[in-house]
Coordinates of C-alpha atoms in Angstrom, one line a residue:
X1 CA 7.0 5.0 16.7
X2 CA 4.6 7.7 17.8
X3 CA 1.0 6.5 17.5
X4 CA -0.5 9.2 20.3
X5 CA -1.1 11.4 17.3
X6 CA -3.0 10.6 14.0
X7 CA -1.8 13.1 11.3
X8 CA -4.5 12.4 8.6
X9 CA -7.2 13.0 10.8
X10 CA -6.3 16.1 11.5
X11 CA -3.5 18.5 9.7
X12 CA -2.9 21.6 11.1
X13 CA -6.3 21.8 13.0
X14 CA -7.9 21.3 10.3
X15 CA -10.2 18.1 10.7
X16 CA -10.2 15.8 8.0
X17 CA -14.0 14.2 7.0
X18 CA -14.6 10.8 8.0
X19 CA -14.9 9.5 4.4
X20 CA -11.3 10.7 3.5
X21 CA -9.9 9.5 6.9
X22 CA -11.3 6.3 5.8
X23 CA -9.9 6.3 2.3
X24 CA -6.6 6.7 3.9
X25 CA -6.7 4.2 6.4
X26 CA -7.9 1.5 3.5
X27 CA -4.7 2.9 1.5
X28 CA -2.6 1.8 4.7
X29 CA -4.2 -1.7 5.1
X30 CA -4.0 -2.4 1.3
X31 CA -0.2 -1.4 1.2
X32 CA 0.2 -4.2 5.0
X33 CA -1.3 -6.6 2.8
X34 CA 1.2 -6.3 0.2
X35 CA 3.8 -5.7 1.3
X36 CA 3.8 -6.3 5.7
X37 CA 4.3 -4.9 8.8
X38 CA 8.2 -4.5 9.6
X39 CA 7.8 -2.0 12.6
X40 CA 8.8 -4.9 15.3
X41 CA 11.8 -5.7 12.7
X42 CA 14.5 -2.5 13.4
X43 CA 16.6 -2.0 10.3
X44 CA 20.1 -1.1 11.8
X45 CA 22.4 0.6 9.7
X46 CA 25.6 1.5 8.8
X47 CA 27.5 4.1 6.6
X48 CA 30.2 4.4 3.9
X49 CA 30.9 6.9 1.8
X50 CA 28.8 7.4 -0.7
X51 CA 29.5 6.2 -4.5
X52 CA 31.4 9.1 -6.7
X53 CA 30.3 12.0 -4.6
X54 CA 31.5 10.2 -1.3
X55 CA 35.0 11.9 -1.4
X56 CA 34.1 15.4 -3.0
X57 CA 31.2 16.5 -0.7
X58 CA 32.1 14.3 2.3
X59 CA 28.9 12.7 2.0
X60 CA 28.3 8.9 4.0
X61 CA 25.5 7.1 3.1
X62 CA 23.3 5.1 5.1
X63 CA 22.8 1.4 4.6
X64 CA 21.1 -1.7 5.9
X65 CA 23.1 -3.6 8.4
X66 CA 22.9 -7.1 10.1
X67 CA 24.0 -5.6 13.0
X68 CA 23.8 -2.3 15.3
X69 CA 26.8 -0.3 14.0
X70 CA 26.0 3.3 14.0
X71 CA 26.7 6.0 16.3
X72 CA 25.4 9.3 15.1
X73 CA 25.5 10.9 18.4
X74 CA 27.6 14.7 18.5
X75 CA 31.1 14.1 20.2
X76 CA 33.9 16.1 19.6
X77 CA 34.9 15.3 16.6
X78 CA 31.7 15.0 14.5
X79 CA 28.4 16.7 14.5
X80 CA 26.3 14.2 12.2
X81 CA 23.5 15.5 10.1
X82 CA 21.1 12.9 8.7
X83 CA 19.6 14.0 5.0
X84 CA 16.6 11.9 4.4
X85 CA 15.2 11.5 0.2
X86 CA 13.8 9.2 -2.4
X87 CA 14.2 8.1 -5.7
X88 CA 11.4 9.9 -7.7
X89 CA 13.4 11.4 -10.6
X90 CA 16.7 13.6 -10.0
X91 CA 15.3 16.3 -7.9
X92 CA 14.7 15.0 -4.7
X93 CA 17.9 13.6 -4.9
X94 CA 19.8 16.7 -6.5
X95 CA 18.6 18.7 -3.4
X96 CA 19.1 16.1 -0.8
X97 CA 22.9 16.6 -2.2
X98 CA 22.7 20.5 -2.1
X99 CA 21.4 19.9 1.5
X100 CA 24.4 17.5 2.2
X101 CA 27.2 20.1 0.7
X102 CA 25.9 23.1 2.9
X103 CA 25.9 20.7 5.9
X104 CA 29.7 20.0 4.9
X105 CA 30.6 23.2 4.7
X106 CA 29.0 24.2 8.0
X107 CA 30.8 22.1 10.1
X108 CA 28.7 18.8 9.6
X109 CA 29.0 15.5 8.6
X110 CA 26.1 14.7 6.4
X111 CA 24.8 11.2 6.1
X112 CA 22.5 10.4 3.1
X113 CA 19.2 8.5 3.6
X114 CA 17.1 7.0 0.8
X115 CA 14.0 5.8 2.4
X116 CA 13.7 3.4 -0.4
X117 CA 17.4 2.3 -0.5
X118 CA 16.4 -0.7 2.3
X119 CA 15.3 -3.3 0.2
X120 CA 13.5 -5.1 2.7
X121 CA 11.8 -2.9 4.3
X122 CA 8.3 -2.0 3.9
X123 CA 9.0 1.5 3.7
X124 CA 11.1 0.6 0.3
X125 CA 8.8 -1.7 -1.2
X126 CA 6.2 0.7 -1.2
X127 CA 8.5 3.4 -2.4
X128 CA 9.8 1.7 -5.0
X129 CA 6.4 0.5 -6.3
X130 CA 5.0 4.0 -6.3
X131 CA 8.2 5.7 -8.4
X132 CA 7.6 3.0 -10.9
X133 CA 4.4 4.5 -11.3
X134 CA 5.5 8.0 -11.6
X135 CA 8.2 7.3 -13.8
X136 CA 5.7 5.6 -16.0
X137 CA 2.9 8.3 -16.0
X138 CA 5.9 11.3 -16.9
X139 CA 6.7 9.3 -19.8
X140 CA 3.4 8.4 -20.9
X141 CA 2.4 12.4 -20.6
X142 CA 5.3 13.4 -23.3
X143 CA 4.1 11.0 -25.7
X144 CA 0.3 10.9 -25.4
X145 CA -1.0 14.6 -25.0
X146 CA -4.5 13.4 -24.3
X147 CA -3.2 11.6 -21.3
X148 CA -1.4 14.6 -20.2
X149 CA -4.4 16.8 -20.6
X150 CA -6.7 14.5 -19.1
X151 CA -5.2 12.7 -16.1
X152 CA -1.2 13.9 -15.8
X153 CA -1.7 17.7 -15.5
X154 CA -4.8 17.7 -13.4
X155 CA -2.8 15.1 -11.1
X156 CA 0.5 17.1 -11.0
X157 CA -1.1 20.3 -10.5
X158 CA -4.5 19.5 -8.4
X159 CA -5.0 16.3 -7.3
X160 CA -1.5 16.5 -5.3
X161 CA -2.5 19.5 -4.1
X162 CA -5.7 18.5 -1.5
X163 CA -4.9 18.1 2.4
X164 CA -6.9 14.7 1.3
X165 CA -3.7 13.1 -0.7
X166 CA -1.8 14.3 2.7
X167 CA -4.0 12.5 4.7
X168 CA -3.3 9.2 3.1
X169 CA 0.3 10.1 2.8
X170 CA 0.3 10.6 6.4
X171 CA -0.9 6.8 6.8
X172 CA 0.7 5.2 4.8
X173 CA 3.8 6.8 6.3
X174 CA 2.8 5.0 9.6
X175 CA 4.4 1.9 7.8
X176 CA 8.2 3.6 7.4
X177 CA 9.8 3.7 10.6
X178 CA 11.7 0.6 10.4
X179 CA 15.0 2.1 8.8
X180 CA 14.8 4.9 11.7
X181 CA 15.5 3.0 14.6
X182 CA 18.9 3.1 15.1
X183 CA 18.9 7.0 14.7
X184 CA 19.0 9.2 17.8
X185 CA 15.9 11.1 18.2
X186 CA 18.0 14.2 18.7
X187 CA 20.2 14.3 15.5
X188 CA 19.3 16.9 13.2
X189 CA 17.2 15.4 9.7
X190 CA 17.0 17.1 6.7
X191 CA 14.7 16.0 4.0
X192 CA 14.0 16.6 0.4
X193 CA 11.2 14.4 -0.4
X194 CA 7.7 14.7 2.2
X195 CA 7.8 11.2 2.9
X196 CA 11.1 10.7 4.8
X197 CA 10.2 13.8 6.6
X198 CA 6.7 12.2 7.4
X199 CA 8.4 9.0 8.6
X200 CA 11.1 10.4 10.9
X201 CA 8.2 12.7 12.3
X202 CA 6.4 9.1 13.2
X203 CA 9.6 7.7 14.3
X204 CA 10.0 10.1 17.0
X205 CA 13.2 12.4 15.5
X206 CA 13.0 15.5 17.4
X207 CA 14.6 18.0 14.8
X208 CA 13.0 17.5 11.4
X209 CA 13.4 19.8 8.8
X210 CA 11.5 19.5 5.4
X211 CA 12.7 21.0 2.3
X212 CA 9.8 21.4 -0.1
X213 CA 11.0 21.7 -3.7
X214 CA 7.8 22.7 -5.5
X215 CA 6.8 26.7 -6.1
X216 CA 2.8 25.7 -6.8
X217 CA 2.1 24.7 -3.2
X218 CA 0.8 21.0 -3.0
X219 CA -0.4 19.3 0.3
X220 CA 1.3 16.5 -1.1
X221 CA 4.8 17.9 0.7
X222 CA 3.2 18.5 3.8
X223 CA 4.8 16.9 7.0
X224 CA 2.8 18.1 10.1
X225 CA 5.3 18.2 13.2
X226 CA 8.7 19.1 10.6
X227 CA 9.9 22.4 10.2
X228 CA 8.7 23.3 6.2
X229 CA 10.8 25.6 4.2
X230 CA 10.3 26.8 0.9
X231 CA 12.1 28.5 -2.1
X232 CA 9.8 31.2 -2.7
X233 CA 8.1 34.5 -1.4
X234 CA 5.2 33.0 -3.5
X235 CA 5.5 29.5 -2.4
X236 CA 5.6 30.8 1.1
X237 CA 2.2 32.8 1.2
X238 CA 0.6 29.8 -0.6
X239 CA 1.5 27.3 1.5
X240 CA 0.8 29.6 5.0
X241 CA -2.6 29.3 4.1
X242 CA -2.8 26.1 2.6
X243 CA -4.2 27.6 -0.7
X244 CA -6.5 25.6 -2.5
X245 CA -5.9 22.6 -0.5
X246 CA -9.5 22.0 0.2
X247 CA -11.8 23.2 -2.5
X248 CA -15.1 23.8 -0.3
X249 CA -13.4 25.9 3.0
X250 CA -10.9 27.9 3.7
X251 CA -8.2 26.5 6.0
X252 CA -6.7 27.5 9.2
X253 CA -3.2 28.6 8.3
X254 CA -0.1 27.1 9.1
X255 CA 1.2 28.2 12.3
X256 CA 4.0 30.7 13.5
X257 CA 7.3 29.0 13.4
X258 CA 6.4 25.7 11.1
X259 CA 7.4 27.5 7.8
X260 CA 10.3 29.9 6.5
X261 CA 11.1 31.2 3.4
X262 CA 15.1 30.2 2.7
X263 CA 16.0 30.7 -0.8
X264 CA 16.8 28.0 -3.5
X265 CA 18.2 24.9 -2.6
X266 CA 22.0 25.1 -3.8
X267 CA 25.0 23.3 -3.5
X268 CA 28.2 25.3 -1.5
X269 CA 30.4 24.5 -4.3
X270 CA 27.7 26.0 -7.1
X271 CA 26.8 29.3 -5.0
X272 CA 30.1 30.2 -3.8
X273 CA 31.5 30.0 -7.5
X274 CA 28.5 31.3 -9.4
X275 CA 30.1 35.0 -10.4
X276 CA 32.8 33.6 -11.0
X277 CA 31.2 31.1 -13.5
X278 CA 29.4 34.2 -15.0
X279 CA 32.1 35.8 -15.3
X280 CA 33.7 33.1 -17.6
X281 CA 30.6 32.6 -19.6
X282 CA 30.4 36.8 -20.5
X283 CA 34.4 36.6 -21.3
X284 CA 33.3 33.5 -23.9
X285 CA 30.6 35.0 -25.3
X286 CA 32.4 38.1 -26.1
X287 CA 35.0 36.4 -27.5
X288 CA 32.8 34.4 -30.1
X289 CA 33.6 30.9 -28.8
X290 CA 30.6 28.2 -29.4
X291 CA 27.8 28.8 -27.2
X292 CA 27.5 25.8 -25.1
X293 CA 24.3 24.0 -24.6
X294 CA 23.7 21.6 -21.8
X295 CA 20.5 19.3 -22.4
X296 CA 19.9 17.5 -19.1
X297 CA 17.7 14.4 -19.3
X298 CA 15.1 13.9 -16.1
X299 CA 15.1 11.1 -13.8
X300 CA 12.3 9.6 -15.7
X301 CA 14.0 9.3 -18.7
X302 CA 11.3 11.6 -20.2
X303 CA 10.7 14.1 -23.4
X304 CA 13.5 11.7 -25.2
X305 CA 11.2 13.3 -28.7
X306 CA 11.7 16.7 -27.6
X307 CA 15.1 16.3 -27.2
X308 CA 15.7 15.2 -30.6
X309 CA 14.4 18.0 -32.4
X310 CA 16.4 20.6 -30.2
X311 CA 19.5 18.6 -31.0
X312 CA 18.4 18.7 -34.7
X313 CA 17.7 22.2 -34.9
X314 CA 21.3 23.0 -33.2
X315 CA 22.8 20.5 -35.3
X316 CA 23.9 23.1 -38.6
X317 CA 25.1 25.8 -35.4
X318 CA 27.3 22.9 -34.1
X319 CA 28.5 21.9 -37.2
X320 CA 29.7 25.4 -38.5
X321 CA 31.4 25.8 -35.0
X322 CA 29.1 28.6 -33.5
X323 CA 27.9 26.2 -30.7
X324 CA 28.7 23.1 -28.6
X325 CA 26.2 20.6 -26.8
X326 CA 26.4 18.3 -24.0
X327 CA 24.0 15.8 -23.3
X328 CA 23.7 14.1 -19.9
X329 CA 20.9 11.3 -19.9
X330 CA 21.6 10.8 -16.1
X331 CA 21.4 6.6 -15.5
X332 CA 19.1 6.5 -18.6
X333 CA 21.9 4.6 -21.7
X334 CA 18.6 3.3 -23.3
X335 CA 17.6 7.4 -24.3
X336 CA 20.9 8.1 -25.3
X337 CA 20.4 4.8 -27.4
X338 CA 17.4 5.3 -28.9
X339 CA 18.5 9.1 -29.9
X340 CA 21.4 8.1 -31.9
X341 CA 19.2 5.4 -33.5
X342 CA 16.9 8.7 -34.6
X343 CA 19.7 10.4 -35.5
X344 CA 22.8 8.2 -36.4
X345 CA 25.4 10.9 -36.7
X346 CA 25.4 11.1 -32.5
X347 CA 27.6 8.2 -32.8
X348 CA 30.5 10.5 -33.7
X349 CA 30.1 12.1 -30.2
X350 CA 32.6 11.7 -27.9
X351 CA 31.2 9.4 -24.8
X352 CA 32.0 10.3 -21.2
X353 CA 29.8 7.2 -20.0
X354 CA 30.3 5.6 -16.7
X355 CA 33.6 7.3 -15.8
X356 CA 32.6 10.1 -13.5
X357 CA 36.2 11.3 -12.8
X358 CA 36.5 11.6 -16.5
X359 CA 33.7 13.9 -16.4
X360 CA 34.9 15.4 -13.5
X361 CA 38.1 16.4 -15.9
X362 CA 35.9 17.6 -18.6
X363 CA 34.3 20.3 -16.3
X364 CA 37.2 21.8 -14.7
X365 CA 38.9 21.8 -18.1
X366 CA 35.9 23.2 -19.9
X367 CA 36.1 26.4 -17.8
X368 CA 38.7 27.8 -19.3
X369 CA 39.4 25.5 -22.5
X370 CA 37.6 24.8 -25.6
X371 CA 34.6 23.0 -26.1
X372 CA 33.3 22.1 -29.6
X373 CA 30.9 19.3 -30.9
X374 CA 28.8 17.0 -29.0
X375 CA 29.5 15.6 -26.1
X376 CA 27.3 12.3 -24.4
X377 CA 27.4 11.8 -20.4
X378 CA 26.2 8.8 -18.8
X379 CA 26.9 7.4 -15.8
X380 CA 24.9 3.8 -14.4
X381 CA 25.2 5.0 -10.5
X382 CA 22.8 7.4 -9.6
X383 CA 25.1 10.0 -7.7
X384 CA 27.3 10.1 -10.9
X385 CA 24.3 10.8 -13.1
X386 CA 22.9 13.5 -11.1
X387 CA 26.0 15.2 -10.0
X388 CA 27.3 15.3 -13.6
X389 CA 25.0 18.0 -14.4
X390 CA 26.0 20.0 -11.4
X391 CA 29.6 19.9 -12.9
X392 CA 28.6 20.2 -16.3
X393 CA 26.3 23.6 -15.5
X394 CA 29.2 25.4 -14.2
X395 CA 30.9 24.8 -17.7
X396 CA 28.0 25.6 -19.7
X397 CA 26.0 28.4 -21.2
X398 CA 22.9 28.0 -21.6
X399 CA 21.3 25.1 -19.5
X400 CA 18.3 23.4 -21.6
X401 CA 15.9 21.7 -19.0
X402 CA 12.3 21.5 -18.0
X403 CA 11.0 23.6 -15.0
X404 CA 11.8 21.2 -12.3
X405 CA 14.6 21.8 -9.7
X406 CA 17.1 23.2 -11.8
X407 CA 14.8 26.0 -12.6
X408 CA 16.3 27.3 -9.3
X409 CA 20.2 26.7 -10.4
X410 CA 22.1 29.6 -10.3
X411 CA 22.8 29.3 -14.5
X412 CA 21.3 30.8 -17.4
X413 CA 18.4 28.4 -18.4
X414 CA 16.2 27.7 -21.6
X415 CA 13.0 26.6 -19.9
X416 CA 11.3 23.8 -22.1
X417 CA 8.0 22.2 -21.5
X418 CA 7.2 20.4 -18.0
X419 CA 6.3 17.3 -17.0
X420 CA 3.1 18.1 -14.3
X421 CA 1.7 21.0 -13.7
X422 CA 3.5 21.7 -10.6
X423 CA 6.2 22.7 -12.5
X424 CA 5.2 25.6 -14.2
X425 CA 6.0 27.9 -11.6
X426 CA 9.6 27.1 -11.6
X427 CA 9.7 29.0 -14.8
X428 CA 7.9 31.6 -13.7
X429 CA 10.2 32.5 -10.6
X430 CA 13.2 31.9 -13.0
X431 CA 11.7 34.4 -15.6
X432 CA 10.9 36.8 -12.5
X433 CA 14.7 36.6 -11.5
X434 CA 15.6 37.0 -14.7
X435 CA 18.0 33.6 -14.7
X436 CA 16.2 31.8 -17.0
X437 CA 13.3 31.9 -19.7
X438 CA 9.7 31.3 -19.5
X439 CA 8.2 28.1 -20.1
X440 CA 8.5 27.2 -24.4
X441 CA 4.8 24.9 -25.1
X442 CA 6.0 23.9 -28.6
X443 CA 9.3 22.6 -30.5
X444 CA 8.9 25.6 -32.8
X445 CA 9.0 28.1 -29.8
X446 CA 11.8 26.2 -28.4
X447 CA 13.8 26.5 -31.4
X448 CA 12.9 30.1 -32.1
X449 CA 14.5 31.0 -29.1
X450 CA 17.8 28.7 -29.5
X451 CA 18.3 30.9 -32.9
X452 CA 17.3 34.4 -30.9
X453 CA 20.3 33.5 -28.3
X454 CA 22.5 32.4 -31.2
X455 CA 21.7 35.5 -33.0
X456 CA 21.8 37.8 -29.9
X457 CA 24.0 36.1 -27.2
X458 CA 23.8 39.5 -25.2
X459 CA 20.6 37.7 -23.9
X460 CA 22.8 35.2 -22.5
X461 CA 25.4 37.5 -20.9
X462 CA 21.7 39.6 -19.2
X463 CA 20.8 36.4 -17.5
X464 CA 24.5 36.3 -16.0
X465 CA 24.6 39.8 -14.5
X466 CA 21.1 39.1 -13.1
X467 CA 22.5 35.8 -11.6
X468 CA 25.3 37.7 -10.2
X469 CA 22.8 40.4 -8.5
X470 CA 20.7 37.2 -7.4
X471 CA 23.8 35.5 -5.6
X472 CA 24.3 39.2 -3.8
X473 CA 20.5 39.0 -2.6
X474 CA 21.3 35.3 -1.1
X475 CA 18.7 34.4 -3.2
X476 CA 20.4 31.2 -3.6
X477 CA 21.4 30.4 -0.2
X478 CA 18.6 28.2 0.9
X479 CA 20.5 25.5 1.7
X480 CA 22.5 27.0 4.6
X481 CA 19.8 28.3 5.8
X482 CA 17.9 24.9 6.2
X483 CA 21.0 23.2 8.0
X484 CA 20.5 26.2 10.5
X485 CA 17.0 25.4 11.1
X486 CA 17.6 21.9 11.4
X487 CA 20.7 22.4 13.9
X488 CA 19.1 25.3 16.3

């Protein structure tokens, strides 16, 4: 690992003060003491393709091994591309899997990396422990709104955001390079979560590339000695001058060449069919088929109340044929559970659980077919759960979801309440675009505007052309263009 440079004393020239540096070094120490110090251990590794998504994006992922059996060095018949994420909720891992499809369809053979998919390693022990803890504190902010006020939005939207919470990042991150060491230090890694990109930075990789997801820039995604790209004009003048990242000064900027301004992170197969999806969505609408809702449960298994009352309020529309839903709680059976114990006529929905090529079916079917009642997805492996909504959206609507990462998606979008303040600007560049709504507070304004698009599904059919006018802009081409930084 590369120990000839500390990155939390100093981050981007600027100096971090002794009592922070110290801070961070404690955070380090405390995490050895738990959990050890692996970095004379190598974690070799090996690959097969990934589960469900293996086959359809040509996606390997990476695994622990006994033994060295790895070669991810170019030849002639492969030019590898290593994608490096975590578990902490879908996003991460929904845009480490747009990352792998543009790779594919480039020319490259992605391989997936989840930092925290090494069980013993000390990288994934102190991964694992902290998703645990975010998981918990999203769930706790949708049911206790004193929480949220108090601790969860300040968190989300400030505390993440000092070059302080980098700096203990950047040490703790000293502790991950044991699942690295069988990687050449030439092979080009993408990442969609800071700390991989952190880690292979420490590690020594060469041609680092990370893929920060949030539009409200937070030095939490910071990765001195990466490549950073963002989604956003806006995200991209916030983050060149680390705004608000230290509260008493005014940073030196990032320099010339460590930041670019991509576009949203897409998958191939979503951007080079959106107008055509449009397309199909307008010829429904006009013909007075069910609108089609798709309510997409987070990684956290959070706002399981909220959901309730939006499929409540659809509920007489679905009955009296004038609109369909689709529910995909992701890995989460429990929400789906506890929502037909709320509202026991969900048991007459037809399941799609754990059976991703039956979902796969559904989706292609559903583009052209009919689509009424309520359908329930669910599937127990992760890639399942996450892809499933990436299928379903193309078949859909109206996508209902919270201003995380699908606020970017390239389909019309109902924008409900977030969870973390960093969040809210997803909304805001969806409204801008004109792809989505802006951010509903309240169940009553959520469910104001479910009648106004049943009522007026012209509003539906405006966020389609302005999609379509997006996808001419390659507004949604991010993706390629991080596998081009990563491979130059």
């Amino acid at each position: 690992m590369q120990q000839d440079i500390d990155r939390a004393a100093s981050i981007f020239g600027n100096e971090i003060d002794p009592r922070t540096y110290a801070k961070a070094c404690r955070t380090k120490a405390r995490y050895l003491r738990a959990f050890g110090d692996d970095s004379d251990r190598p974690c070799h590794l090996a690959a097969q393709p990934a589960p469900v998504v293996g086959e359809a994006l040509g996606v390997r992922l990476l695994r622990a091994s006994a033994i060295p059996s790895l070669d991810l060095h170019p030849n002639a018949h492969e030019k590898p591309l290593v994608v490096g994420t975590i578990r902490m909720g879908y996003g991460h891992w929904r845009i480490a899997l747009a990352l792998a499809s543009c790779a594919r369809a480039k020319g490259f053979t992605p391989y997936l990396m989840d930092l925290a998919g090494f069980p013993d390693t000390t990288a994934s022990k102190i991964l694992q422990r902290q998703n645990k803890l975010y998981s918990l504190g999203s769930r706790l902010s949708q049911r206790f709104a004193l929480f949220d006020k108090l601790y969860w939005e300040p968190l989300n939207s400030e505390g993440f955001r000092r070059l302080a919470y980098n700096a203990g990042d950047q040490k703790t991150a000293e502790l991950m390079g044991a699942p690295f060491s069988d990687l050449p230090r030439d092979v080009p890694f993408v990442s969609a979560h800071a700390y991989p990109a952190q880690a292979a930075v420490h590690a020594g990789l060469r041609h680092v590339v990370n893929a920060i997801p949030d539009n409200w820039p937070m030095a939490l995604h910071l990765a001195e000695g990466a490549v950073h790209t963002v989604q956003t004009p806006n995200a991209y003048f916030g983050y060149k001058i680390l705004r608000g990242m230290d509260p008493k000064r005014v940073l030196r900027p990032m320099p010339k060449g460590s930041l670019h301004c991509t576009g949203h992170y897409i998958d191939h197969e979503l951007v080079k069919r959106a107008k055509d999806d449009c397309a199909l969505r307008i010829a429904r609408l006009d013909a007075g088929q069910p609108i089609r809702y798709l309510l997409s449960v987070g990684g956290a298994g959070a706002q399981q109340d909220l959901f309730l009352k939006i499929i409540e309020h659809l509920a007489p529309a679905i009955a009296a044929d004038r609109a369909a839903l689709l529910v995909n709680v992701g890995d989460h059976a429990d929400v789906w559970n506890a929502l037909v114990r709320e509202m026991p006529e969900l048991a007459a929905a037809e399941c799609h659980f754990n059976d991703f090529e039956n979902i796969r079916s559904f989706a292609q079917d559903a583009l052209d077919g009919a689509v009424r009642g309520i359908h329930a997805f669910y599937d127990e492996e992760i890639f399942g759960a996450v892809y499933s909504t990436n299928l379903l959206m193309r078949c859909s609507d109206v996508l209902v979801t919270k201003p995380g990462e699908l606020a970017f998606y390239p389909v019309p979008k109902l924008m409900i309440k977030r969870v973390g303040g960093h969040e809210a600007w997803g909304a805001i560049r969806a409204a801008e675009i004109g792809d989505g709504t802006y951010e509903m507070q309240t169940p009553a304004e959520i469910c104001a505007m479910l009648d106004c698009l049943q009522q007026e599904p012209e509003l539906i059919a405006n966020m389609c052309l302005n999609i379509c006018t997006a996808v001419d802009a390659g507004i949604y081409n991010g993706a390629y263009r991080v596998i081009d930084l990563a491979a130059e």
